[in-house]
XYZ file of C-alpha atoms in Angstrom:
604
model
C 40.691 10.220 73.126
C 42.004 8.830 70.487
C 41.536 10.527 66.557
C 39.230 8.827 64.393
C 41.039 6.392 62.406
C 44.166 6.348 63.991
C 45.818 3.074 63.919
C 46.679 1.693 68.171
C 50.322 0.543 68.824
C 49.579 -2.587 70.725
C 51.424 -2.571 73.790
C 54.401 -4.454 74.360
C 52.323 -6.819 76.371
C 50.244 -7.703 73.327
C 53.444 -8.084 70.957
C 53.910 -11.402 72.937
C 50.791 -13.076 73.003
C 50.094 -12.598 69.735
C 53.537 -13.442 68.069
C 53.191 -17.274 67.572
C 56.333 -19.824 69.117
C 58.867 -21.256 67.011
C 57.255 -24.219 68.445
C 53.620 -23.696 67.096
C 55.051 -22.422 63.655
C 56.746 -25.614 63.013
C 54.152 -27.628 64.179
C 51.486 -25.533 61.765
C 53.953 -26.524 58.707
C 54.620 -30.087 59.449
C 50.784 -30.550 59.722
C 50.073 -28.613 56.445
C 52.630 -30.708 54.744
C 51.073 -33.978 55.963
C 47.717 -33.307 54.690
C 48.764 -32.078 51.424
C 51.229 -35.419 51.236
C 47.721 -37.369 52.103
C 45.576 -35.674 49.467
C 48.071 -36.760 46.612
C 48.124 -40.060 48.103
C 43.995 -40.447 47.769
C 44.243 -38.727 44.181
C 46.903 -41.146 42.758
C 44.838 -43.947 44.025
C 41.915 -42.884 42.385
C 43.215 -42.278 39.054
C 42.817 -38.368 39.765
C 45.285 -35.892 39.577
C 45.066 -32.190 41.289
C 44.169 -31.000 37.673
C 41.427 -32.860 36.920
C 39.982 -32.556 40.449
C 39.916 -28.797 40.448
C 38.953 -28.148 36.905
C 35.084 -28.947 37.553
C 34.995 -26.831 39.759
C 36.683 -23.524 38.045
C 33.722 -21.458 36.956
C 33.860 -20.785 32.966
C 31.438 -19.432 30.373
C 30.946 -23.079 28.804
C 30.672 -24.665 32.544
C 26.965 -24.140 33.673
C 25.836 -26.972 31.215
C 25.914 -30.765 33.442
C 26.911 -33.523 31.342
C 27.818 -36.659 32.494
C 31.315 -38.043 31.601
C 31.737 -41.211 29.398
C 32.529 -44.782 31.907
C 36.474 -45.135 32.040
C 35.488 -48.604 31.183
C 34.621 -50.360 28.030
C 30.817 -50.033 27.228
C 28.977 -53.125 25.020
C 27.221 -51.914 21.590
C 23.977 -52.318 20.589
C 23.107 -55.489 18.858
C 23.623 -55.430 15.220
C 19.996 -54.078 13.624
C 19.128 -53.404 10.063
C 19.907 -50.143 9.121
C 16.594 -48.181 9.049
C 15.456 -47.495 5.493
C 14.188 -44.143 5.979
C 17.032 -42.882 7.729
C 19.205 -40.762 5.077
C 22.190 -42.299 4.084
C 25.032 -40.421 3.360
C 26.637 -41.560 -0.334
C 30.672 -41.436 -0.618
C 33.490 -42.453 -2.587
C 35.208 -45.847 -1.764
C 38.661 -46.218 -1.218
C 40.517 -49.203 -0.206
C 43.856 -47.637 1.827
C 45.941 -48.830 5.033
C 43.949 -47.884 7.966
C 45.266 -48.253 11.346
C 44.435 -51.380 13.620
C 43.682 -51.420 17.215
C 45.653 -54.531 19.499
C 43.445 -56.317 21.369
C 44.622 -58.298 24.308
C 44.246 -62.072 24.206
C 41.937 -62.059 26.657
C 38.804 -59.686 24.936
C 35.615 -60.907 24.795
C 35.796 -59.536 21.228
C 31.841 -60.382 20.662
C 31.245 -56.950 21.274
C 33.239 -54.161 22.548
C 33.878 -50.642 22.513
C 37.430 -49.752 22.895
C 38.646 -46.014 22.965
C 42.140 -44.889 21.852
C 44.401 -42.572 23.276
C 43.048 -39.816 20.263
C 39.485 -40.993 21.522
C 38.211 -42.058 18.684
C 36.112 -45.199 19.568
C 36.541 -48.341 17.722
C 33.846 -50.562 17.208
C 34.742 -54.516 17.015
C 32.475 -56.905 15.881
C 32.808 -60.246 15.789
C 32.884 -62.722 12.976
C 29.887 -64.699 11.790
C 31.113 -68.217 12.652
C 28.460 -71.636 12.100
C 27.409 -72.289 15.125
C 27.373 -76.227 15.911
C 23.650 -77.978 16.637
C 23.956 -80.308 19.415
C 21.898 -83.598 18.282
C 21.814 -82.821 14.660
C 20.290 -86.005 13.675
C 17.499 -86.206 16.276
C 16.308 -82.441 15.705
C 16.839 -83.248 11.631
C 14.376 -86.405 12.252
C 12.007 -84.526 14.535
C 11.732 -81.519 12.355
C 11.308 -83.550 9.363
C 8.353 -85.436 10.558
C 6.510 -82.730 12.170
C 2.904 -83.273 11.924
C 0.346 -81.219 9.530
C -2.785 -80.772 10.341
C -3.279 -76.577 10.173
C -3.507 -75.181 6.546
C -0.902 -73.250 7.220
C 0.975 -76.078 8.097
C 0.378 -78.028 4.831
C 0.696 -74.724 2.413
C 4.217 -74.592 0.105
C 6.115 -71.411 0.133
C 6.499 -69.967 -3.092
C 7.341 -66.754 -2.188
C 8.747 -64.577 1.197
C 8.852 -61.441 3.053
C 11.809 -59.454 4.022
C 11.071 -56.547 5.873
C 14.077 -54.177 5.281
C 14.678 -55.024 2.298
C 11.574 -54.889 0.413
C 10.506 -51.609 -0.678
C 14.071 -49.971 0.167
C 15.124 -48.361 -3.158
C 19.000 -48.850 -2.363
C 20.123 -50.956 0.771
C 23.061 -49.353 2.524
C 25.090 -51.322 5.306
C 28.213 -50.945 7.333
C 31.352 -53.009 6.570
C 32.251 -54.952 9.337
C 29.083 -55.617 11.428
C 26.509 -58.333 11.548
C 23.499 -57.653 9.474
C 20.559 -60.247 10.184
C 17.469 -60.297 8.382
C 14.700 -62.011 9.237
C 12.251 -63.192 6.647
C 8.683 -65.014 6.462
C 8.001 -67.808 3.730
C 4.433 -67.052 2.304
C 2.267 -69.220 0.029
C 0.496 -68.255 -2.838
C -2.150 -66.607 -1.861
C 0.404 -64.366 0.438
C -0.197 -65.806 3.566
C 2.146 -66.751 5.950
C 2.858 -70.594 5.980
C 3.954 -71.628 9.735
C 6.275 -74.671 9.485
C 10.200 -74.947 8.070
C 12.114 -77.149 6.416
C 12.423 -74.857 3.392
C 15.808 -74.698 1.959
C 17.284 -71.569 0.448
C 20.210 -70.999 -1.563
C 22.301 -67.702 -0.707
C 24.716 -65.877 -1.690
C 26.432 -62.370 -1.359
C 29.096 -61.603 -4.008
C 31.088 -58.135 -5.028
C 33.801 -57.776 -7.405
C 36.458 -59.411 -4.545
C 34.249 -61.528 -2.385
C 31.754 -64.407 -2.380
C 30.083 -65.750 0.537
C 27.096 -67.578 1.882
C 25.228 -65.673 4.094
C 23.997 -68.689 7.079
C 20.301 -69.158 6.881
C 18.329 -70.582 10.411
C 15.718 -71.963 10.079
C 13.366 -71.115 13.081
C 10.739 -74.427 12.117
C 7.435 -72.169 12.146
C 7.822 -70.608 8.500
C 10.443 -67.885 9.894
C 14.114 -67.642 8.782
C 16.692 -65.153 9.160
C 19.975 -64.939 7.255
C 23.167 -62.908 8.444
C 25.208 -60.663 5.834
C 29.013 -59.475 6.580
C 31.259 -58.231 4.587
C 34.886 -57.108 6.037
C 35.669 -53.394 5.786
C 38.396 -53.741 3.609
C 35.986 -55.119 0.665
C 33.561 -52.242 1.740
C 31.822 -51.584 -2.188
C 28.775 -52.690 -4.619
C 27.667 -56.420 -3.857
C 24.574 -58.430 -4.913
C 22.832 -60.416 -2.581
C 20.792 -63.483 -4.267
C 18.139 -65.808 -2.686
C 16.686 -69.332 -4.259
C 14.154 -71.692 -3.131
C 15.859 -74.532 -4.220
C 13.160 -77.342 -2.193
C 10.359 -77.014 -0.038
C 9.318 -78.584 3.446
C 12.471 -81.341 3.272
C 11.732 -82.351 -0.327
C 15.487 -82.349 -1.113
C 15.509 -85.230 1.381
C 13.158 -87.435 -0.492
C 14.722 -90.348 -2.660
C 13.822 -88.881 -6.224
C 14.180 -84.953 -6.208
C 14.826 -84.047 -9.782
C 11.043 -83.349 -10.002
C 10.519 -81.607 -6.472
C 12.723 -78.908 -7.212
C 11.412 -75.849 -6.871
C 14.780 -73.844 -7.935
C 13.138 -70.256 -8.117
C 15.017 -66.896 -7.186
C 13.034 -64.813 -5.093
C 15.685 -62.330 -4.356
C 18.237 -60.419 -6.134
C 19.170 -57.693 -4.014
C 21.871 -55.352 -4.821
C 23.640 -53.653 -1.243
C 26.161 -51.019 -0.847
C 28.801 -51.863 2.163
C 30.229 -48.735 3.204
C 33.617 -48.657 5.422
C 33.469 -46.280 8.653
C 36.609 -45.522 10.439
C 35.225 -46.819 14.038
C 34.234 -50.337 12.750
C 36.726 -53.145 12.825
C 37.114 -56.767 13.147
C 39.394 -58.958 14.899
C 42.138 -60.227 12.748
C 42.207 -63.435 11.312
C 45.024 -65.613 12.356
C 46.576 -68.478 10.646
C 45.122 -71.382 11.202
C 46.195 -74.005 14.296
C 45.566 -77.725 14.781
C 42.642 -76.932 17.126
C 40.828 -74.982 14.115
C 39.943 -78.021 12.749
C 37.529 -79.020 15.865
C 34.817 -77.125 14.282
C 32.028 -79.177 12.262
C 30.746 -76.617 10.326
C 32.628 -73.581 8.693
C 30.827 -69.675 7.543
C 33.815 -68.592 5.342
C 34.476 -66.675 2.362
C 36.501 -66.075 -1.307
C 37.761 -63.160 -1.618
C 40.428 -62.015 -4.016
C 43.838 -60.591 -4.345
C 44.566 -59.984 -7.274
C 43.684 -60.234 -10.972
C 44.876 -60.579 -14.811
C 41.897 -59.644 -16.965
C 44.216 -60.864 -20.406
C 44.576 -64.452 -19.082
C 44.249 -67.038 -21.654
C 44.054 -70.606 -21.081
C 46.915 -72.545 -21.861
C 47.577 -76.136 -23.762
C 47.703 -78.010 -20.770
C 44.513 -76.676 -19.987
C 45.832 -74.785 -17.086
C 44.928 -70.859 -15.967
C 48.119 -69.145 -14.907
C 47.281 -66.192 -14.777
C 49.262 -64.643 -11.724
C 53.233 -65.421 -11.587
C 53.265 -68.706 -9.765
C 54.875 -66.289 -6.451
C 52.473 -63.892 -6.460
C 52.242 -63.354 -2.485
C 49.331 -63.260 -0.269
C 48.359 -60.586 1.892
C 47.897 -61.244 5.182
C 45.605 -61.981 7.132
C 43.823 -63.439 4.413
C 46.613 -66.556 3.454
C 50.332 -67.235 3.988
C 52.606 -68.337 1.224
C 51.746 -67.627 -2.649
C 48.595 -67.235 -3.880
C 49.250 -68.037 -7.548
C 50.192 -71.631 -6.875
C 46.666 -72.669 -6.912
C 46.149 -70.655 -10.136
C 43.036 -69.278 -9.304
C 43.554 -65.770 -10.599
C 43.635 -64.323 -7.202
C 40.879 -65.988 -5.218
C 41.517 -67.468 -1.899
C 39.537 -68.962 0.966
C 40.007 -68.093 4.346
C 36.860 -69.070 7.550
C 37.831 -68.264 11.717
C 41.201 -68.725 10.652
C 43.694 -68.019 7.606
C 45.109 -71.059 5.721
C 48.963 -71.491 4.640
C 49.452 -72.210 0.938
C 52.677 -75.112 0.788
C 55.344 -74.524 -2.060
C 56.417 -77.767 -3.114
C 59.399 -77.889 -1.264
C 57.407 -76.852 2.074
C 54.627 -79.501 0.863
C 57.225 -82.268 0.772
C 58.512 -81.018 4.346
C 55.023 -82.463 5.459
C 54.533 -85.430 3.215
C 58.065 -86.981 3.317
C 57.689 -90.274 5.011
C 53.435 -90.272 5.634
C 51.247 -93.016 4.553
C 47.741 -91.128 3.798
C 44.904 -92.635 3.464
C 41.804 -92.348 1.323
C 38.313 -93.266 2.224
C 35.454 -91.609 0.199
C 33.566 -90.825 -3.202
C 35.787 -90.639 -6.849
C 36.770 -86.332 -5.352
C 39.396 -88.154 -3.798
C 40.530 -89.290 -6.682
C 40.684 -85.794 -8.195
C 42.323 -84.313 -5.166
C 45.035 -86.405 -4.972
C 45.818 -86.184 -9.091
C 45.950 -82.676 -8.654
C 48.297 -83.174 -5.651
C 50.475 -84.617 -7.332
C 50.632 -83.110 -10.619
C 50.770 -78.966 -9.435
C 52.012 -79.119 -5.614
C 54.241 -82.018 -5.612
C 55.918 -81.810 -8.628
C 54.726 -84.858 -10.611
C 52.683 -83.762 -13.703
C 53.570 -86.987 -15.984
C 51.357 -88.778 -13.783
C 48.087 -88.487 -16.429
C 45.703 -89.845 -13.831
C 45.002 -92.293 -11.186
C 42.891 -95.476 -10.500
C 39.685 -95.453 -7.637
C 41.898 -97.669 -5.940
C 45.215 -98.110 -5.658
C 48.462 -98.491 -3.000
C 51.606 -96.573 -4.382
C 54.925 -94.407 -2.887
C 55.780 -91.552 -4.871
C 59.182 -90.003 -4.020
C 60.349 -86.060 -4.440
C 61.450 -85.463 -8.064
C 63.826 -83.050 -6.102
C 65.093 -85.892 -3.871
C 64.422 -89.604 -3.783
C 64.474 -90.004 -0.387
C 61.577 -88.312 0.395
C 58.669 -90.118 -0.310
C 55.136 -90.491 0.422
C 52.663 -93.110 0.495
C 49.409 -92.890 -0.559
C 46.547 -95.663 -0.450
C 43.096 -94.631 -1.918
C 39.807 -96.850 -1.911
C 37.038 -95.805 -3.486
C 33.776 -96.193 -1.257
C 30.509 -95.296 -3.889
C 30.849 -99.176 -4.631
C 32.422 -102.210 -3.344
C 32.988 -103.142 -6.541
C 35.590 -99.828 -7.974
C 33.711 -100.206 -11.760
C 30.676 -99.577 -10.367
C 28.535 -97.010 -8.564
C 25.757 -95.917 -5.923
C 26.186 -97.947 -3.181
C 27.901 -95.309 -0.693
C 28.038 -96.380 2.451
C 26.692 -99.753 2.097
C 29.412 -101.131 0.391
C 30.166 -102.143 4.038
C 27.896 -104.976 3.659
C 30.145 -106.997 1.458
C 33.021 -109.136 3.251
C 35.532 -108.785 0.749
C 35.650 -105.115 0.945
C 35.865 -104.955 4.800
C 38.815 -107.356 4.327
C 40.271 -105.203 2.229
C 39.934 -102.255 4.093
C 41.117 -104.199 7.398
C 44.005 -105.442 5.303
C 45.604 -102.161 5.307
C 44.981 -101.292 8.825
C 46.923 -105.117 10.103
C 50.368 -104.741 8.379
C 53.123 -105.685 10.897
C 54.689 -102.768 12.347
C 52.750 -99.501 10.833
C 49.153 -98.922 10.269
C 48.570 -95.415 8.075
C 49.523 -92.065 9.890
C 46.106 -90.087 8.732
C 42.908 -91.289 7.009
C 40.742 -88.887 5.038
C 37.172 -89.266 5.091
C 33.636 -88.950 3.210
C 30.566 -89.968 2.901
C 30.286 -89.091 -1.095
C 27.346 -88.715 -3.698
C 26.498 -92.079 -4.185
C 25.147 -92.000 -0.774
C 22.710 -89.065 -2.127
C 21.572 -92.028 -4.471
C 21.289 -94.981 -2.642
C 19.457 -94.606 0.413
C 15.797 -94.179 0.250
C 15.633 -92.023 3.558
C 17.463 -90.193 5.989
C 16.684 -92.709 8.135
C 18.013 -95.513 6.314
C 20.930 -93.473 5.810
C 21.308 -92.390 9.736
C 21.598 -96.770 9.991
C 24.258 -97.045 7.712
C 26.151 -93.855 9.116
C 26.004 -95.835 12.665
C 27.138 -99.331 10.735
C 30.541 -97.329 8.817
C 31.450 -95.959 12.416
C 30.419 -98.887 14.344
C 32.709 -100.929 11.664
C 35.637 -98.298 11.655
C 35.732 -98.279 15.519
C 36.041 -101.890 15.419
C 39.244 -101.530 12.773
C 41.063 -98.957 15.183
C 40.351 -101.035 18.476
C 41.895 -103.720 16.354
C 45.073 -100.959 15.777
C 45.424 -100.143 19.549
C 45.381 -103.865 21.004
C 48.259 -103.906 19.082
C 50.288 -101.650 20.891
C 50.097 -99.017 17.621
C 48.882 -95.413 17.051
C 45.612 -95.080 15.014
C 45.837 -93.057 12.374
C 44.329 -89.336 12.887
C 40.868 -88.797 10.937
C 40.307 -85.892 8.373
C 36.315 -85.671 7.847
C 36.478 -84.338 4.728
C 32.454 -83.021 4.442
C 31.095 -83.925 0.714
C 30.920 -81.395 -2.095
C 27.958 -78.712 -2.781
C 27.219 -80.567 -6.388
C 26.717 -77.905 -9.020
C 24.616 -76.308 -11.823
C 22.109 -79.046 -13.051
C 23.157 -81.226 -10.023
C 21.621 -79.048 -7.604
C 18.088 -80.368 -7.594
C 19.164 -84.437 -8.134
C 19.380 -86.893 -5.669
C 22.414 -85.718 -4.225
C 21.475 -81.855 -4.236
C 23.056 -79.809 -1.449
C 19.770 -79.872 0.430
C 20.236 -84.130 0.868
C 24.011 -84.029 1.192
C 24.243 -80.947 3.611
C 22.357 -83.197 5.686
C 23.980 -86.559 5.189
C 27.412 -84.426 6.143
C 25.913 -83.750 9.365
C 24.356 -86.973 10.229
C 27.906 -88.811 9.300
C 30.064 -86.224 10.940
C 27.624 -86.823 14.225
C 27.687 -90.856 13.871
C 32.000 -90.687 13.266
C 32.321 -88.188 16.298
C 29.972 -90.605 18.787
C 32.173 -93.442 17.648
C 35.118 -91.404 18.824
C 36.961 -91.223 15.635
C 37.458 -87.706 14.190
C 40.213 -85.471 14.725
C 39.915 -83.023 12.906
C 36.939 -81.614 9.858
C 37.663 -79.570 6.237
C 33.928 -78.415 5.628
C 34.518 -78.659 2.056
C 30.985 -78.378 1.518
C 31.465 -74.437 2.223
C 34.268 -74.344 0.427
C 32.417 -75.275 -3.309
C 29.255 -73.866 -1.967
C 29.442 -70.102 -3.507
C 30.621 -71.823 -7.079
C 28.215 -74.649 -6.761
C 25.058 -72.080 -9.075
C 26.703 -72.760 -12.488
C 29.158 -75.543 -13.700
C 32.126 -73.309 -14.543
C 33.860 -74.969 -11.212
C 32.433 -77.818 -11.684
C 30.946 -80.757 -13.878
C 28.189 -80.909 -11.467
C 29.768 -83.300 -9.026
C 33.223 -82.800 -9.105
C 35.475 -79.724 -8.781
C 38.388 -80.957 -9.643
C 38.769 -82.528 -13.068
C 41.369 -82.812 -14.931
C 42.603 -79.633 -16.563
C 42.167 -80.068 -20.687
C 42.208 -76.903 -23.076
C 38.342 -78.823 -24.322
C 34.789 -77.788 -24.419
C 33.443 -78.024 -21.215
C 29.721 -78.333 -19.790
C 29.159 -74.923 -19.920
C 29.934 -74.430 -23.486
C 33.319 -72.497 -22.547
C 37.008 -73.899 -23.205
C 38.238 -75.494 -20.346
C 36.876 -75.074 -17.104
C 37.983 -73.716 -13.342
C 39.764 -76.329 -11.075
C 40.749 -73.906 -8.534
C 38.212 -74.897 -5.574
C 39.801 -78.200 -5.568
C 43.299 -76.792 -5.378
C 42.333 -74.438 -2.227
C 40.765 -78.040 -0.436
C 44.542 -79.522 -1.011
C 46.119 -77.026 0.935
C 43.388 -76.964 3.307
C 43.831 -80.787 3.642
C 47.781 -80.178 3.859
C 47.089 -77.657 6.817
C 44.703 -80.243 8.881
C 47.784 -82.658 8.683
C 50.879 -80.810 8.807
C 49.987 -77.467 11.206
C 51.122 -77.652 14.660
């Protein structure tokens, strides 16, 4: 008998069967191999790698906790929502520095998206606020301005409103970069809520670098909400202001000087603070298909500044060296040629600002042609006296037919044809659109469109204040926005039976009039509107190419009358005593709306 816990020698017998073949021991490998290859196989097609597919399952003091792990894939945000007033908020220093942008691919939805870095910090990127188009403007203007009475709440005027979020909150903190709508109630004096629109409030949002108008909707049952945004790199101290200018339509009416209600019912200061994970797309420069859109949400902001400017004799600011560059993406080109002491406009996309030289690369050879109220005539003095190089040229007629040629070289020239449309008769005033009615004026607007062998290359286009004055309705003006496209149709059908090219049309949309202007008969209220009814009856008719919503453009100068004389923002500069009281006065708006012009035209 064996001793306890002795170890057997297996018998030679045993040796044999249990020693494996070289047969079975290659076999054994090749198959271990195999399924090892085919694991990697299933791992790389998954994303996985052996790492990542053990380590859940390698027991650790910080393991026992399940958590699930973040989507691989982009995740959307939350809508933008008022930031909750009794929520702390976190004061900090401001500084405007470099930060780091994220590339994203042409084909984002960039409304809202979440996209993660390879450091993992999440970047948030909001969209812009654009204007969104209304489809029908005319027919919902009509219908909405005849909506029927009847309850009292119906028939009460708003002299006051609600804005939950912003009442009652000592200090109004927001995020750079995202959307911020508000929604607010118009009330009537005795506080209660009054339930129909057509109210019609001024805003604006301005810091030390920006100005903007935040876009008000009107929901047509007493509610409206407006939308604040200010881009991360202005992050700071702003004001926000709101004004009842008129109530229920009444800037629509034929005499308004006396409906104005002109009251400010807000005056809101808001901090914008910049976060690190909030971004916007950039803004690129802008294309010929930029100028599709009817109506515009953009902004001034500024680039720089000379605090010790002085006027000079000529009555001109030049304040920055006439090179000073812009920054992108805000403007290409130099920002002091339209001597504005820094402040530039930029909307969905970034405008060029044209040297002289580069200005003349677009012009040489064009016939442009003017159509609209005595702003032309402003824009096209300036033209020629700061960007193309012709200041002896003191002033120029409502309507005239003239080439100018390149003081720089004679063979370049331009020509440029402007007829004055307030009147048919260029002394006089406040006929607008009718003017139509008179024969000799057609024929002389036909004349220019039947010469032999060229018709103009680009025709720029407005309704104009006198329209504001003339028509008794915006009914009566909605007929004789269907007779000016009805006639201009005719004039280009005329152009293509002759075997030419029409010109392309520039709808130029009428200024925001200014300071005392702003509750008369062509207030912003009236000529906001007649913009959109004109714009609607040009682009049924087939005619427009391309729209400058110069209405935006003046808007955020348009409370006071340093821009401005009240209806024109481009006057001649003069070292004189101006409206305000002040020497001189700011032509800089108009200068921005000549490049912005020169960009509709000469862009590719």
């Amino acid at each position: 008998m064996p001793e306890k816990g002795a170890i057997l020698t297996p018998v030679q017998s045993q040796l044999l069967i249990l020693r494996p073949s070289p047969l079975l021991r290659w076999r054994l490998g090749a198959l271990t191999t195999l399924v090892f290859f085919l694991m990697l196989v299933v791992w790389s097609i998954d994303g996985c790698s052996i790492q990542t597919f053990v380590q859940p399952w390698r027991l650790n003091p910080y393991s026992l906790r399940v958590s699930t792990s973040p989507s691989p894939f982009p995740s959307p945000l939350p809508k933008p929502h008022l930031l909750d007033s009794d929520k702390p908020h976190h004061r900090q220093n401001l500084t405007l520095h470099n930060t780091t942008t994220t590339t994203v691919p042409g084909n984002l939805n960039v409304k809202k998206t979440n996209l993660t870095t390879t450091n993992s910090t999440r970047v948030q990127l909001f969209r812009w606020i654009t204007a969104e188009p209304e489809k029908n403007f005319t027919e919902n203007l009509m219908r909405n301005w005849l909506a029927p009475g009847g309850e009292p709440c119906r028939e009460a005027k708003t002299v006051e409103i609600s804005v939950p979020g912003v009442d009652g909150v000592d200090s109004l903190v927001l995020t750079a970069g995202e959307i911020h709508v508000f929604t607010f109630q118009a009330m009537d004096e005795s506080k209660n809520a009054v339930c129909i629109g057509g109210d019609y409030f001024e805003t604006d949002l301005s810091g030390e670098n920006w100005k903007s108008r935040p876009p008000v909707k009107d929901f047509g049952n007493g509610t409206y909400s407006m939308s604040l945004q200010v881009h991360p790199e202005f992050a700071g101290e702003f004001n926000l202001t709101v004004i009842l200018l008129f109530r229920h339509y009444d800037g629509l009416k034929f005499s308004t000087s006396r409906l104005g209600f002109d009251r400010k019912l807000r005056n809101v200061p808001i901090r914008f603070v910049k976060k690190h994970d909030v971004s916007l797309p950039e803004l690129l420069s802008c294309k010929r298909s930029d100028f599709t859109r009817d109506a515009w949400s953009g902004r001034w902001i500024r680039l720089g500044k000379n605090d010790s400017c002085q006027i000079s004799n000529d009555g001109r600011y030049r304040c920055l060296p006439a090179g000073f560059p812009c920054r992108k993406p805000w403007c290409e080109g130099a920002v002091g040629g339209i001597e504005s002491n820094g402040w530039v406009y930029s909307t969905h996309c970034s405008f060029k600002l044209f040297s002289g030289e580069t200005a003349w690369g677009c012009l040489k050879n064009k016939w442009l042609f003017f159509w609209g109220d005595s702003n032309h005539v402003d824009s096209i003095r300036n033209m020629l006296n700061i960007v193309l190089g012709h200041p002896e040229i003191p002033a120029v007629p409502r309507r005239f037919d003239m080439k100018f040629s390149n003081p720089k070289n004679a063979s370049e020239t331009v020509r440029i044809t402007s007829i004055f449309n307030g009147h048919w008769n260029e002394t006089q005033n406040y006929q607008g659109l009718d003017s139509l009615k008179d024969q000799d004026f057609r024929d002389l607007l036909k004349k220019y469109f039947s010469e032999k062998d060229r018709v103009p290359d680009a025709m720029f286009v407005n309704s104009g204040l006198h329209d504001g004055i003339h028509w008794h309705s915006i009914r009566a003006f909605e007929k004789g926005a269907e007779t000016a496209a009805a006639f201009w149709r005719g004039v280009f059908d005329g152009v293509k039976a002759r075997g030419l090219k029409p010109p392309e049309v520039i709808f130029r949309n009428t200024i925001a009039t200014g300071g005392y202007a702003r509750v008369l008969a062509f207030n912003p209220s009236k000529m906001e509107a007649f913009n959109g009814v004109f714009l609607e009856k040009m682009r049924d008719a087939g005619l427009v190419t391309s729209v400058v919503d110069n209405f935006d453009m003046t808007y955020p100068w348009h409370y006071d009358n340093r821009c401005n004389d009240g209806v024109h923002y481009g006057r001649t500069p003069a070292k004189m005593r101006w409206r305000d009281g002040e020497i001189g006065h700011q032509y800089f708006v108009d200068m921005m709306l000549i490049h912005v012009l020169l960009n509709a035209l000469c862009v590719s």
